[in-house]
PDB file of C-alpha atoms and ligand atoms in Angstrom:
ATOM      1  CA  MET A   1     -64.291 126.208 208.716  1.00 66.00           C
ATOM      2  CA  SER A   2     -63.713 129.586 207.052  1.00 87.00           C
ATOM      3  CA  ARG A   3     -66.020 130.762 204.315  1.00 94.00           C
ATOM      4  CA  LEU A   4     -65.827 129.325 200.821  1.00 98.00           C
ATOM      5  CA  LEU A   5     -64.578 131.930 198.343  1.00 98.00           C
ATOM      6  CA  GLY A   6     -64.632 131.895 194.544  1.00 98.00           C
ATOM      7  CA  ALA A   7     -61.747 132.968 192.315  1.00 98.00           C
ATOM      8  CA  LEU A   8     -62.016 133.550 188.576  1.00 98.00           C
ATOM      9  CA  GLU A   9     -58.915 134.215 186.526  1.00 98.00           C
ATOM     10  CA  MET A  10     -60.056 135.286 183.069  1.00 97.00           C
ATOM     11  CA  GLY A  11     -57.681 134.613 180.225  1.00 91.00           C
ATOM     12  CA  GLY A  12     -57.828 135.004 176.478  1.00 86.00           C
ATOM     13  CA  THR A  13     -57.686 131.244 175.970  1.00 89.00           C
ATOM     14  CA  LYS A  14     -59.001 129.863 179.236  1.00 94.00           C
ATOM     15  CA  MET A  15     -60.880 130.784 182.369  1.00 96.00           C
ATOM     16  CA  VAL A  16     -59.633 129.289 185.617  1.00 98.00           C
ATOM     17  CA  CYS A  17     -62.391 128.939 188.195  1.00 98.00           C
ATOM     18  CA  ALA A  18     -61.454 127.923 191.714  1.00 98.00           C
ATOM     19  CA  THR A  19     -62.922 127.724 195.161  1.00 98.00           C
ATOM     20  CA  GLY A  20     -60.773 128.245 198.203  1.00 98.00           C
ATOM     21  CA  ARG A  21     -60.354 129.728 201.622  1.00 97.00           C
ATOM     22  CA  ALA A  22     -58.872 132.928 202.981  1.00 94.00           C
ATOM     23  CA  ASN A  23     -55.714 131.115 204.089  1.00 93.00           C
ATOM     24  CA  GLY A  24     -54.867 130.500 200.429  1.00 95.00           C
ATOM     25  CA  GLU A  25     -56.050 126.904 200.315  1.00 97.00           C
ATOM     26  CA  ILE A  26     -57.477 126.013 196.897  1.00 98.00           C
ATOM     27  CA  VAL A  27     -60.346 123.550 197.375  1.00 98.00           C
ATOM     28  CA  GLU A  28     -61.325 122.843 193.784  1.00 98.00           C
ATOM     29  CA  ARG A  29     -60.481 124.211 190.390  1.00 98.00           C
ATOM     30  CA  VAL A  30     -61.628 123.824 186.803  1.00 98.00           C
ATOM     31  CA  ARG A  31     -60.564 125.204 183.463  1.00 98.00           C
ATOM     32  CA  ILE A  32     -63.176 126.487 181.045  1.00 97.00           C
ATOM     33  CA  ASP A  33     -62.097 127.335 177.515  1.00 96.00           C
ATOM     34  CA  THR A  34     -62.712 130.955 176.579  1.00 93.00           C
ATOM     35  CA  ALA A  35     -65.340 130.917 173.836  1.00 93.00           C
ATOM     36  CA  ASP A  36     -68.047 133.488 173.141  1.00 94.00           C
ATOM     37  CA  PRO A  37     -68.642 135.748 176.161  1.00 95.00           C
ATOM     38  CA  THR A  38     -72.237 134.762 176.859  1.00 94.00           C
ATOM     39  CA  SER A  39     -71.729 131.010 177.104  1.00 95.00           C
ATOM     40  CA  THR A  40     -68.310 131.319 178.763  1.00 96.00           C
ATOM     41  CA  LEU A  41     -69.431 133.654 181.540  1.00 97.00           C
ATOM     42  CA  GLU A  42     -72.644 131.689 182.061  1.00 96.00           C
ATOM     43  CA  ALA A  43     -70.627 128.488 182.496  1.00 97.00           C
ATOM     44  CA  CYS A  44     -68.320 130.188 185.002  1.00 97.00           C
ATOM     45  CA  GLY A  45     -71.171 131.799 186.956  1.00 97.00           C
ATOM     46  CA  THR A  46     -73.063 128.504 187.140  1.00 97.00           C
ATOM     47  CA  TRP A  47     -69.969 126.665 188.374  1.00 98.00           C
ATOM     48  CA  PHE A  48     -69.577 129.115 191.267  1.00 98.00           C
ATOM     49  CA  ALA A  49     -73.309 129.156 192.050  1.00 97.00           C
ATOM     50  CA  GLU A  50     -73.384 125.345 192.295  1.00 97.00           C
ATOM     51  CA  ARG A  51     -70.590 125.453 194.864  1.00 97.00           C
ATOM     52  CA  GLY A  52     -72.216 128.114 197.020  1.00 97.00           C
ATOM     53  CA  VAL A  53     -69.291 130.504 197.241  1.00 98.00           C
ATOM     54  CA  GLU A  54     -69.954 133.503 199.487  1.00 98.00           C
ATOM     55  CA  ALA A  55     -67.911 135.990 197.472  1.00 98.00           C
ATOM     56  CA  LEU A  56     -66.130 136.092 194.160  1.00 98.00           C
ATOM     57  CA  GLY A  57     -62.835 137.651 193.096  1.00 98.00           C
ATOM     58  CA  VAL A  58     -62.279 138.246 189.388  1.00 98.00           C
ATOM     59  CA  GLY A  59     -58.973 138.995 187.656  1.00 98.00           C
ATOM     60  CA  ALA A  60     -59.833 140.051 184.113  1.00 97.00           C
ATOM     61  CA  PHE A  61     -57.808 140.440 180.965  1.00 93.00           C
ATOM     62  CA  GLY A  62     -57.932 144.007 179.801  1.00 84.00           C
ATOM     63  CA  PRO A  63     -58.523 146.617 178.972  1.00 92.00           C
ATOM     64  CA  THR A  64     -61.422 146.647 181.373  1.00 95.00           C
ATOM     65  CA  ASP A  65     -63.189 149.118 183.642  1.00 96.00           C
ATOM     66  CA  VAL A  66     -62.028 148.612 187.244  1.00 96.00           C
ATOM     67  CA  ASP A  67     -63.476 151.840 188.688  1.00 94.00           C
ATOM     68  CA  PRO A  68     -66.321 150.950 191.078  1.00 92.00           C
ATOM     69  CA  ALA A  69     -67.720 154.456 190.613  1.00 93.00           C
ATOM     70  CA  SER A  70     -68.029 154.059 186.850  1.00 95.00           C
ATOM     71  CA  PRO A  71     -71.300 153.033 185.171  1.00 95.00           C
ATOM     72  CA  HIS A  72     -69.222 150.531 183.188  1.00 96.00           C
ATOM     73  CA  PHE A  73     -67.492 148.965 186.189  1.00 96.00           C
ATOM     74  CA  GLY A  74     -66.816 145.324 185.423  1.00 97.00           C
ATOM     75  CA  CYS A  75     -67.186 145.751 181.672  1.00 97.00           C
ATOM     76  CA  MET A  76     -64.601 145.045 179.016  1.00 96.00           C
ATOM     77  CA  LEU A  77     -63.465 148.126 177.142  1.00 94.00           C
ATOM     78  CA  LYS A  78     -62.485 148.040 173.480  1.00 90.00           C
ATOM     79  CA  THR A  79     -60.428 144.862 173.203  1.00 85.00           C
ATOM     80  CA  PRO A  80     -58.809 143.093 170.261  1.00 80.00           C
ATOM     81  CA  LYS A  81     -60.361 139.839 171.514  1.00 83.00           C
ATOM     82  CA  PRO A  82     -63.181 139.199 169.008  1.00 87.00           C
ATOM     83  CA  GLY A  83     -66.655 139.571 170.506  1.00 93.00           C
ATOM     84  CA  TRP A  84     -65.488 140.753 173.925  1.00 93.00           C
ATOM     85  CA  SER A  85     -65.507 144.553 173.474  1.00 94.00           C
ATOM     86  CA  ASN A  86     -67.928 146.244 175.927  1.00 95.00           C
ATOM     87  CA  ILE A  87     -69.073 142.929 177.404  1.00 97.00           C
ATOM     88  CA  ASP A  88     -70.540 143.343 180.892  1.00 97.00           C
ATOM     89  CA  VAL A  89     -68.546 140.670 182.732  1.00 97.00           C
ATOM     90  CA  LEU A  90     -69.825 141.415 186.211  1.00 97.00           C
ATOM     91  CA  GLY A  91     -73.418 141.738 185.009  1.00 96.00           C
ATOM     92  CA  SER A  92     -73.236 138.329 183.356  1.00 96.00           C
ATOM     93  CA  LEU A  93     -71.724 136.704 186.429  1.00 96.00           C
ATOM     94  CA  HIS A  94     -74.274 138.382 188.694  1.00 93.00           C
ATOM     95  CA  SER A  95     -77.142 136.865 186.764  1.00 93.00           C
ATOM     96  CA  ALA A  96     -75.865 133.426 187.805  1.00 95.00           C
ATOM     97  CA  ILE A  97     -74.625 134.250 191.288  1.00 95.00           C
ATOM     98  CA  ASP A  98     -75.483 137.208 193.492  1.00 95.00           C
ATOM     99  CA  VAL A  99     -72.622 137.592 195.966  1.00 97.00           C
ATOM    100  CA  PRO A 100     -70.133 140.397 196.684  1.00 97.00           C
ATOM    101  CA  VAL A 101     -67.534 140.582 193.927  1.00 96.00           C
ATOM    102  CA  GLY A 102     -64.039 142.035 193.810  1.00 97.00           C
ATOM    103  CA  TYR A 103     -62.952 142.910 190.285  1.00 98.00           C
ATOM    104  CA  ASP A 104     -59.527 143.904 189.026  1.00 98.00           C
ATOM    105  CA  THR A 105     -57.090 143.203 186.213  1.00 97.00           C
ATOM    106  CA  ASP A 106     -55.397 139.813 185.912  1.00 97.00           C
ATOM    107  CA  VAL A 107     -52.014 141.423 186.578  1.00 98.00           C
ATOM    108  CA  ASN A 108     -53.190 143.378 189.603  1.00 98.00           C
ATOM    109  CA  ALA A 109     -54.624 140.106 190.914  1.00 98.00           C
ATOM    110  CA  ALA A 110     -51.288 138.348 190.350  1.00 98.00           C
ATOM    111  CA  CYS A 111     -49.486 141.212 192.083  1.00 98.00           C
ATOM    112  CA  LEU A 112     -51.853 140.880 195.026  1.00 98.00           C
ATOM    113  CA  GLY A 113     -51.362 137.105 195.097  1.00 98.00           C
ATOM    114  CA  GLU A 114     -47.613 137.541 195.447  1.00 98.00           C
ATOM    115  CA  ALA A 115     -48.059 140.287 198.056  1.00 98.00           C
ATOM    116  CA  VAL A 116     -50.400 138.222 200.215  1.00 97.00           C
ATOM    117  CA  TYR A 117     -49.289 134.630 199.692  1.00 97.00           C
ATOM    118  CA  GLY A 118     -45.959 134.748 197.866  1.00 98.00           C
ATOM    119  CA  CYS A 119     -42.472 136.187 197.830  1.00 98.00           C
ATOM    120  CA  ALA A 120     -43.686 139.755 198.389  1.00 98.00           C
ATOM    121  CA  ARG A 121     -45.693 138.790 201.454  1.00 98.00           C
ATOM    122  CA  GLY A 122     -46.060 141.747 203.768  1.00 95.00           C
ATOM    123  CA  LEU A 123     -44.693 144.277 201.290  1.00 98.00           C
ATOM    124  CA  ARG A 124     -46.877 147.266 200.473  1.00 97.00           C
ATOM    125  CA  ASP A 125     -45.143 148.327 197.253  1.00 98.00           C
ATOM    126  CA  VAL A 126     -44.855 145.621 194.647  1.00 98.00           C
ATOM    127  CA  LEU A 127     -44.736 145.445 190.872  1.00 98.00           C
ATOM    128  CA  TYR A 128     -45.734 142.322 188.974  1.00 98.00           C
ATOM    129  CA  LEU A 129     -44.957 142.076 185.291  1.00 98.00           C
ATOM    130  CA  THR A 130     -46.221 139.357 183.010  1.00 98.00           C
ATOM    131  CA  ILE A 131     -44.435 138.731 179.728  1.00 98.00           C
ATOM    132  CA  GLY A 132     -46.550 136.399 177.653  1.00 96.00           C
ATOM    133  CA  THR A 133     -48.785 136.922 174.641  1.00 93.00           C
ATOM    134  CA  GLY A 134     -48.757 140.532 175.766  1.00 94.00           C
ATOM    135  CA  VAL A 135     -47.031 142.425 178.535  1.00 97.00           C
ATOM    136  CA  GLY A 136     -48.897 143.799 181.523  1.00 96.00           C
ATOM    137  CA  ALA A 137     -48.043 145.242 184.892  1.00 97.00           C
ATOM    138  CA  GLY A 138     -49.908 145.047 188.166  1.00 98.00           C
ATOM    139  CA  VAL A 139     -48.854 147.593 190.742  1.00 98.00           C
ATOM    140  CA  LEU A 140     -49.401 147.715 194.486  1.00 98.00           C
ATOM    141  CA  VAL A 141     -48.577 151.116 195.971  1.00 97.00           C
ATOM    142  CA  GLU A 142     -48.756 151.698 199.713  1.00 97.00           C
ATOM    143  CA  GLY A 143     -50.880 148.586 200.020  1.00 96.00           C
ATOM    144  CA  LYS A 144     -53.414 149.589 197.349  1.00 96.00           C
ATOM    145  CA  LEU A 145     -53.722 148.255 193.833  1.00 97.00           C
ATOM    146  CA  LEU A 146     -53.078 151.096 191.431  1.00 97.00           C
ATOM    147  CA  HIS A 147     -55.833 152.131 189.012  1.00 95.00           C
ATOM    148  CA  GLY A 148     -55.932 155.844 188.256  1.00 91.00           C
ATOM    149  CA  ALA A 149     -57.913 156.941 185.229  1.00 91.00           C
ATOM    150  CA  MET A 150     -57.970 153.332 183.968  1.00 90.00           C
ATOM    151  CA  HIS A 151     -55.355 150.855 185.094  1.00 90.00           C
ATOM    152  CA  PRO A 152     -51.643 150.868 184.414  1.00 92.00           C
ATOM    153  CA  GLU A 153     -50.786 149.961 180.823  1.00 94.00           C
ATOM    154  CA  ALA A 154     -47.095 149.836 181.593  1.00 96.00           C
ATOM    155  CA  GLY A 155     -46.479 147.179 178.957  1.00 97.00           C
ATOM    156  CA  HIS A 156     -46.588 149.918 176.361  1.00 97.00           C
ATOM    157  CA  ILE A 157     -43.870 152.236 177.629  1.00 98.00           C
ATOM    158  CA  PRO A 158     -41.476 153.282 174.866  1.00 98.00           C
ATOM    159  CA  LEU A 159     -37.937 151.904 174.877  1.00 98.00           C
ATOM    160  CA  THR A 160     -34.746 152.580 172.977  1.00 98.00           C
ATOM    161  CA  ARG A 161     -34.079 150.098 170.183  1.00 98.00           C
ATOM    162  CA  ASP A 162     -31.028 147.896 170.486  1.00 98.00           C
ATOM    163  CA  PRO A 163     -29.087 148.212 167.196  1.00 97.00           C
ATOM    164  CA  ALA A 164     -28.448 144.446 167.400  1.00 97.00           C
ATOM    165  CA  ASP A 165     -32.175 143.702 167.186  1.00 98.00           C
ATOM    166  CA  PRO A 166     -32.894 141.681 164.025  1.00 98.00           C
ATOM    167  CA  MET A 167     -36.469 142.986 163.938  1.00 98.00           C
ATOM    168  CA  PRO A 168     -36.530 145.790 161.358  1.00 96.00           C
ATOM    169  CA  SER A 169     -37.065 149.248 162.836  1.00 93.00           C
ATOM    170  CA  GLY A 170     -40.630 150.337 162.225  1.00 94.00           C
ATOM    171  CA  GLU A 171     -41.859 146.831 162.974  1.00 97.00           C
ATOM    172  CA  SER A 172     -42.851 145.260 166.278  1.00 97.00           C
ATOM    173  CA  ALA A 173     -45.392 142.865 167.722  1.00 97.00           C
ATOM    174  CA  CYS A 174     -47.557 145.739 169.013  1.00 96.00           C
ATOM    175  CA  PRO A 175     -50.062 147.070 166.491  1.00 93.00           C
ATOM    176  CA  PHE A 176     -49.919 150.531 168.072  1.00 94.00           C
ATOM    177  CA  HIS A 177     -46.234 151.154 168.807  1.00 97.00           C
ATOM    178  CA  THR A 178     -42.992 150.286 167.056  1.00 96.00           C
ATOM    179  CA  ASN A 179     -40.767 150.534 170.138  1.00 97.00           C
ATOM    180  CA  CYS A 180     -42.847 149.654 173.184  1.00 98.00           C
ATOM    181  CA  LEU A 181     -41.894 147.017 175.745  1.00 98.00           C
ATOM    182  CA  GLU A 182     -44.680 144.674 174.666  1.00 98.00           C
ATOM    183  CA  GLY A 183     -43.871 145.045 170.996  1.00 98.00           C
ATOM    184  CA  LEU A 184     -40.235 144.156 171.655  1.00 98.00           C
ATOM    185  CA  VAL A 185     -40.392 141.376 174.256  1.00 98.00           C
ATOM    186  CA  CYS A 186     -43.778 139.598 174.131  1.00 98.00           C
ATOM    187  CA  GLY A 187     -44.026 136.008 172.890  1.00 97.00           C
ATOM    188  CA  PRO A 188     -45.237 137.032 169.418  1.00 97.00           C
ATOM    189  CA  SER A 189     -42.175 139.307 169.068  1.00 98.00           C
ATOM    190  CA  LEU A 190     -39.965 136.249 169.587  1.00 98.00           C
ATOM    191  CA  TRP A 191     -41.907 134.394 166.894  1.00 98.00           C
ATOM    192  CA  LYS A 192     -41.564 137.390 164.573  1.00 98.00           C
ATOM    193  CA  ARG A 193     -37.772 137.412 164.935  1.00 98.00           C
ATOM    194  CA  TRP A 194     -36.879 133.753 165.197  1.00 98.00           C
ATOM    195  CA  GLY A 195     -39.955 131.599 164.604  1.00 98.00           C
ATOM    196  CA  ASP A 196     -40.952 129.189 167.368  1.00 98.00           C
ATOM    197  CA  PRO A 197     -38.778 130.314 170.326  1.00 98.00           C
ATOM    198  CA  VAL A 198     -38.597 126.775 171.695  1.00 98.00           C
ATOM    199  CA  ALA A 199     -37.495 125.236 168.386  1.00 98.00           C
ATOM    200  CA  ALA A 200     -35.083 128.153 167.867  1.00 98.00           C
ATOM    201  CA  GLY A 201     -33.511 127.495 171.273  1.00 98.00           C
ATOM    202  CA  VAL A 202     -33.901 131.134 172.323  1.00 98.00           C
ATOM    203  CA  ALA A 203     -33.525 130.260 176.023  1.00 98.00           C
ATOM    204  CA  ASP A 204     -30.062 128.780 175.384  1.00 98.00           C
ATOM    205  CA  ASP A 205     -28.796 131.574 173.154  1.00 98.00           C
ATOM    206  CA  PRO A 206     -26.997 134.226 175.251  1.00 98.00           C
ATOM    207  CA  GLY A 207     -27.232 136.876 172.544  1.00 98.00           C
ATOM    208  CA  LYS A 208     -30.985 136.501 172.123  1.00 98.00           C
ATOM    209  CA  VAL A 209     -31.553 136.366 175.880  1.00 98.00           C
ATOM    210  CA  ALA A 210     -29.397 139.483 176.353  1.00 98.00           C
ATOM    211  CA  LEU A 211     -31.405 141.369 173.722  1.00 98.00           C
ATOM    212  CA  ILE A 212     -34.775 140.615 175.323  1.00 98.00           C
ATOM    213  CA  GLY A 213     -33.417 140.903 178.873  1.00 98.00           C
ATOM    214  CA  GLY A 214     -31.887 144.261 177.990  1.00 98.00           C
ATOM    215  CA  TYR A 215     -35.251 145.613 176.913  1.00 99.00           C
ATOM    216  CA  LEU A 216     -36.750 144.296 180.123  1.00 98.00           C
ATOM    217  CA  GLY A 217     -34.011 146.055 182.114  1.00 98.00           C
ATOM    218  CA  GLN A 218     -34.702 149.360 180.369  1.00 98.00           C
ATOM    219  CA  ALA A 219     -38.371 149.037 181.293  1.00 98.00           C
ATOM    220  CA  LEU A 220     -37.558 148.079 184.876  1.00 98.00           C
ATOM    221  CA  ALA A 221     -35.522 151.261 185.231  1.00 98.00           C
ATOM    222  CA  ALA A 222     -38.598 153.293 184.320  1.00 98.00           C
ATOM    223  CA  PHE A 223     -40.807 151.267 186.670  1.00 98.00           C
ATOM    224  CA  VAL A 224     -38.380 151.638 189.570  1.00 98.00           C
ATOM    225  CA  LEU A 225     -38.104 155.374 189.035  1.00 97.00           C
ATOM    226  CA  CYS A 226     -41.871 155.894 188.788  1.00 97.00           C
ATOM    227  CA  TYR A 227     -43.362 153.352 191.185  1.00 97.00           C
ATOM    228  CA  MET A 228     -40.485 152.684 193.653  1.00 97.00           C
ATOM    229  CA  PRO A 229     -41.543 149.091 194.299  1.00 98.00           C
ATOM    230  CA  ARG A 230     -39.872 147.128 197.079  1.00 98.00           C
ATOM    231  CA  LYS A 231     -39.954 143.986 194.963  1.00 98.00           C
ATOM    232  CA  ILE A 232     -40.434 143.252 191.270  1.00 98.00           C
ATOM    233  CA  ILE A 233     -41.799 139.897 190.149  1.00 98.00           C
ATOM    234  CA  ILE A 234     -41.630 138.694 186.566  1.00 98.00           C
ATOM    235  CA  GLY A 235     -44.028 136.015 185.286  1.00 97.00           C
ATOM    236  CA  GLY A 236     -45.774 134.916 182.087  1.00 96.00           C
ATOM    237  CA  GLY A 237     -44.864 132.319 179.478  1.00 96.00           C
ATOM    238  CA  VAL A 238     -41.813 134.237 178.232  1.00 98.00           C
ATOM    239  CA  GLY A 239     -40.781 135.474 181.674  1.00 98.00           C
ATOM    240  CA  ASP A 240     -41.027 131.980 183.155  1.00 97.00           C
ATOM    241  CA  HIS A 241     -39.092 130.208 180.399  1.00 98.00           C
ATOM    242  CA  LEU A 242     -36.319 132.549 179.309  1.00 98.00           C
ATOM    243  CA  PRO A 243     -33.442 133.387 181.699  1.00 98.00           C
ATOM    244  CA  LEU A 244     -34.094 137.109 181.363  1.00 98.00           C
ATOM    245  CA  LEU A 245     -33.424 138.179 184.926  1.00 98.00           C
ATOM    246  CA  PRO A 246     -29.594 138.302 184.914  1.00 98.00           C
ATOM    247  CA  PRO A 247     -29.352 140.551 181.824  1.00 98.00           C
ATOM    248  CA  ALA A 248     -32.353 142.586 182.980  1.00 98.00           C
ATOM    249  CA  ARG A 249     -30.772 143.255 186.373  1.00 98.00           C
ATOM    250  CA  ALA A 250     -27.506 144.234 184.716  1.00 98.00           C
ATOM    251  CA  LYS A 251     -29.258 146.602 182.322  1.00 98.00           C
ATOM    252  CA  LEU A 252     -31.264 148.141 185.144  1.00 98.00           C
ATOM    253  CA  ALA A 253     -28.084 148.884 187.091  1.00 97.00           C
ATOM    254  CA  ASP A 254     -26.462 150.245 183.962  1.00 98.00           C
ATOM    255  CA  VAL A 255     -29.357 152.577 183.127  1.00 98.00           C
ATOM    256  CA  LEU A 256     -29.720 153.889 186.675  1.00 97.00           C
ATOM    257  CA  ASN A 257     -25.958 154.369 186.881  1.00 97.00           C
ATOM    258  CA  GLY A 258     -25.752 154.516 190.660  1.00 95.00           C
ATOM    259  CA  TYR A 259     -28.422 157.202 190.966  1.00 96.00           C
ATOM    260  CA  LEU A 260     -30.707 155.389 193.384  1.00 92.00           C
ATOM    261  CA  VAL A 261     -29.382 154.703 196.850  1.00 90.00           C
ATOM    262  CA  ILE A 262     -32.092 152.389 198.089  1.00 93.00           C
ATOM    263  CA  PRO A 263     -31.136 149.107 199.794  1.00 94.00           C
ATOM    264  CA  GLU A 264     -33.022 147.158 197.126  1.00 95.00           C
ATOM    265  CA  MET A 265     -30.477 148.246 194.511  1.00 94.00           C
ATOM    266  CA  ASP A 266     -27.710 146.563 196.519  1.00 94.00           C
ATOM    267  CA  ASP A 267     -29.288 143.147 196.172  1.00 97.00           C
ATOM    268  CA  LEU A 268     -30.831 142.927 192.731  1.00 98.00           C
ATOM    269  CA  ASP A 269     -31.044 139.129 192.922  1.00 98.00           C
ATOM    270  CA  SER A 270     -33.692 139.373 195.611  1.00 98.00           C
ATOM    271  CA  TYR A 271     -35.177 142.627 194.283  1.00 98.00           C
ATOM    272  CA  ILE A 272     -36.066 141.267 190.835  1.00 98.00           C
ATOM    273  CA  VAL A 273     -37.333 137.721 190.961  1.00 98.00           C
ATOM    274  CA  GLY A 274     -39.475 135.183 189.140  1.00 98.00           C
ATOM    275  CA  ASN A 275     -42.945 134.249 190.299  1.00 97.00           C
ATOM    276  CA  SER A 276     -42.982 132.315 193.558  1.00 97.00           C
ATOM    277  CA  LEU A 277     -46.348 130.591 193.454  1.00 97.00           C
ATOM    278  CA  ASP A 278     -45.909 128.162 190.585  1.00 95.00           C
ATOM    279  CA  GLY A 279     -48.304 129.987 188.310  1.00 95.00           C
ATOM    280  CA  ASP A 280     -50.971 130.276 191.027  1.00 97.00           C
ATOM    281  CA  GLN A 281     -50.260 133.929 191.789  1.00 98.00           C
ATOM    282  CA  GLY A 282     -53.250 135.072 189.694  1.00 98.00           C
ATOM    283  CA  ILE A 283     -55.835 132.703 191.082  1.00 98.00           C
ATOM    284  CA  LEU A 284     -54.637 133.285 194.661  1.00 98.00           C
ATOM    285  CA  GLY A 285     -54.882 137.027 194.101  1.00 98.00           C
ATOM    286  CA  CYS A 286     -58.466 136.518 192.943  1.00 98.00           C
ATOM    287  CA  LEU A 287     -59.146 134.613 196.151  1.00 98.00           C
ATOM    288  CA  GLU A 288     -57.841 137.615 198.091  1.00 97.00           C
ATOM    289  CA  LEU A 289     -60.058 139.937 196.014  1.00 98.00           C
ATOM    290  CA  ALA A 290     -63.016 137.775 197.067  1.00 98.00           C
ATOM    291  CA  ARG A 291     -61.970 137.937 200.700  1.00 97.00           C
ATOM    292  CA  ARG A 292     -61.706 141.713 200.492  1.00 96.00           C
ATOM    293  CA  ALA A 293     -65.121 141.916 198.798  1.00 96.00           C
ATOM    294  CA  LEU A 294     -66.580 140.588 202.041  1.00 95.00           C
ATOM    295  CA  GLY A 295     -65.208 143.656 203.755  1.00 90.00           C
ATOM    296  CA  GLU A 296     -62.522 141.731 205.636  1.00 71.00           C
ATOM    297  CA  ASN A 297     -59.162 143.398 206.068  1.00 63.00           C
TER     298      ASN A 297
HETATM  299  P1  ADP B 301     -50.928 134.571 178.048  1.00 67.42           P
HETATM  300  O1  ADP B 301     -50.042 135.773 178.009  1.00 67.42           O
HETATM  301  O2  ADP B 301     -51.730 134.418 176.804  1.00 67.42           O
HETATM  302  O3  ADP B 301     -51.735 134.457 179.294  1.00 67.42           O
HETATM  303  P2  ADP B 301     -48.595 132.968 178.628  1.00 67.42           P
HETATM  304  O4  ADP B 301     -48.229 133.831 179.780  1.00 67.42           O
HETATM  305  O5  ADP B 301     -48.550 131.489 178.850  1.00 67.42           O
HETATM  306  O6  ADP B 301     -50.007 133.276 178.050  1.00 67.42           O
HETATM  307  O7  ADP B 301     -47.589 133.331 177.454  1.00 67.42           O
HETATM  308  C1  ADP B 301     -47.714 132.763 176.199  1.00 67.42           C
HETATM  309  C2  ADP B 301     -46.532 133.214 175.361  1.00 67.42           C
HETATM  310  O8  ADP B 301     -45.329 132.699 175.939  1.00 67.42           O
HETATM  311  C3  ADP B 301     -46.580 132.710 173.928  1.00 67.42           C
HETATM  312  O9  ADP B 301     -46.339 133.797 173.039  1.00 67.42           O
HETATM  313  C4  ADP B 301     -45.452 131.698 173.854  1.00 67.42           C
HETATM  314  O10 ADP B 301     -44.843 131.696 172.583  1.00 67.42           O
HETATM  315  C5  ADP B 301     -44.489 132.173 174.927  1.00 67.42           C
HETATM  316  N1  ADP B 301     -43.726 131.056 175.470  1.00 67.42           N
HETATM  317  C6  ADP B 301     -44.207 129.964 176.101  1.00 67.42           C
HETATM  318  N2  ADP B 301     -43.224 129.104 176.405  1.00 67.42           N
HETATM  319  C7  ADP B 301     -42.085 129.653 175.963  1.00 67.42           C
HETATM  320  C8  ADP B 301     -40.711 129.257 175.968  1.00 67.42           C
HETATM  321  N3  ADP B 301     -40.325 128.099 176.493  1.00 67.42           N
HETATM  322  N4  ADP B 301     -39.801 130.089 175.431  1.00 67.42           N
HETATM  323  C9  ADP B 301     -40.196 131.274 174.898  1.00 67.42           C
HETATM  324  N5  ADP B 301     -41.464 131.688 174.831  1.00 67.42           N
HETATM  325  C10 ADP B 301     -42.401 130.906 175.363  1.00 67.42           C
HETATM  326 ZN1   ZN B 302     -47.480 148.976 172.461  1.00 67.42          ZN
END
């Protein structure tokens, strides 16, 4: 029997703790509501310690320090989530369980999950974008998860406003930017324009879907040009429930205007896809982070 690994997917509303094996089998999982950091992380650490996992992989909401060389590795940075700024996540977990830990962002973990267990299996250049309460991108480049000076914050790239957008210019759902991807396509931006997107039937309204999908396509053009992924996967509550991919693919092709002659551009239906692991891409990526923390390749 292969070693028991622990996977922790940290979210703003819930923590998903799971045990599993390197082949992607999930053995057990539990959901712990995200409350104050001390009690939440203690509950998670204790759960893993009781199960005797040999390594832990953590996918954290950000912004967070993912640089192993930094004195603040494994700590939250300044975050809008009340009480969580500067919290030492890894330190808290370590006080309950002392095993090797792999630590990355939730979106990098999801990207890794798709690259190891999902539709991007075997690919070394993959971009995963979640469109939910916020927008975040995880990026695998030449087989390595991209970090740089912090970690990609590609949800905040600036876009050109669609004149048909009912949201007044100067307003968006991002407190920092009036025209960034997140501010224009995240769940709260839908609420700001139309109220409850489910009650408003946004998914069945071609004009509304085209507006949001168009913004997504603009952003994808920038991501393709900068990162050159071999596959792009879109997830998150908005990404999973709105049919954004057809208008996004069309906008991408329109923006690039025939400039890129890569085979991927000839088959946009398989280049830009929805998540393939039924929402488990994050937790499976955490499992892979745990496996890698044991030094296995
Ligand atoms: P989080 O980003 O917090 O991890 P999710 O990825 O589940 O969570 O995204 C939550 C967001 O998705 C909310 O803003 C919610 O309004 C939006 N959302 C969920 N379901 C739908 C839907 N059917 N249509 C449009 N938006 C949705
Ligand atoms: Zn922004």
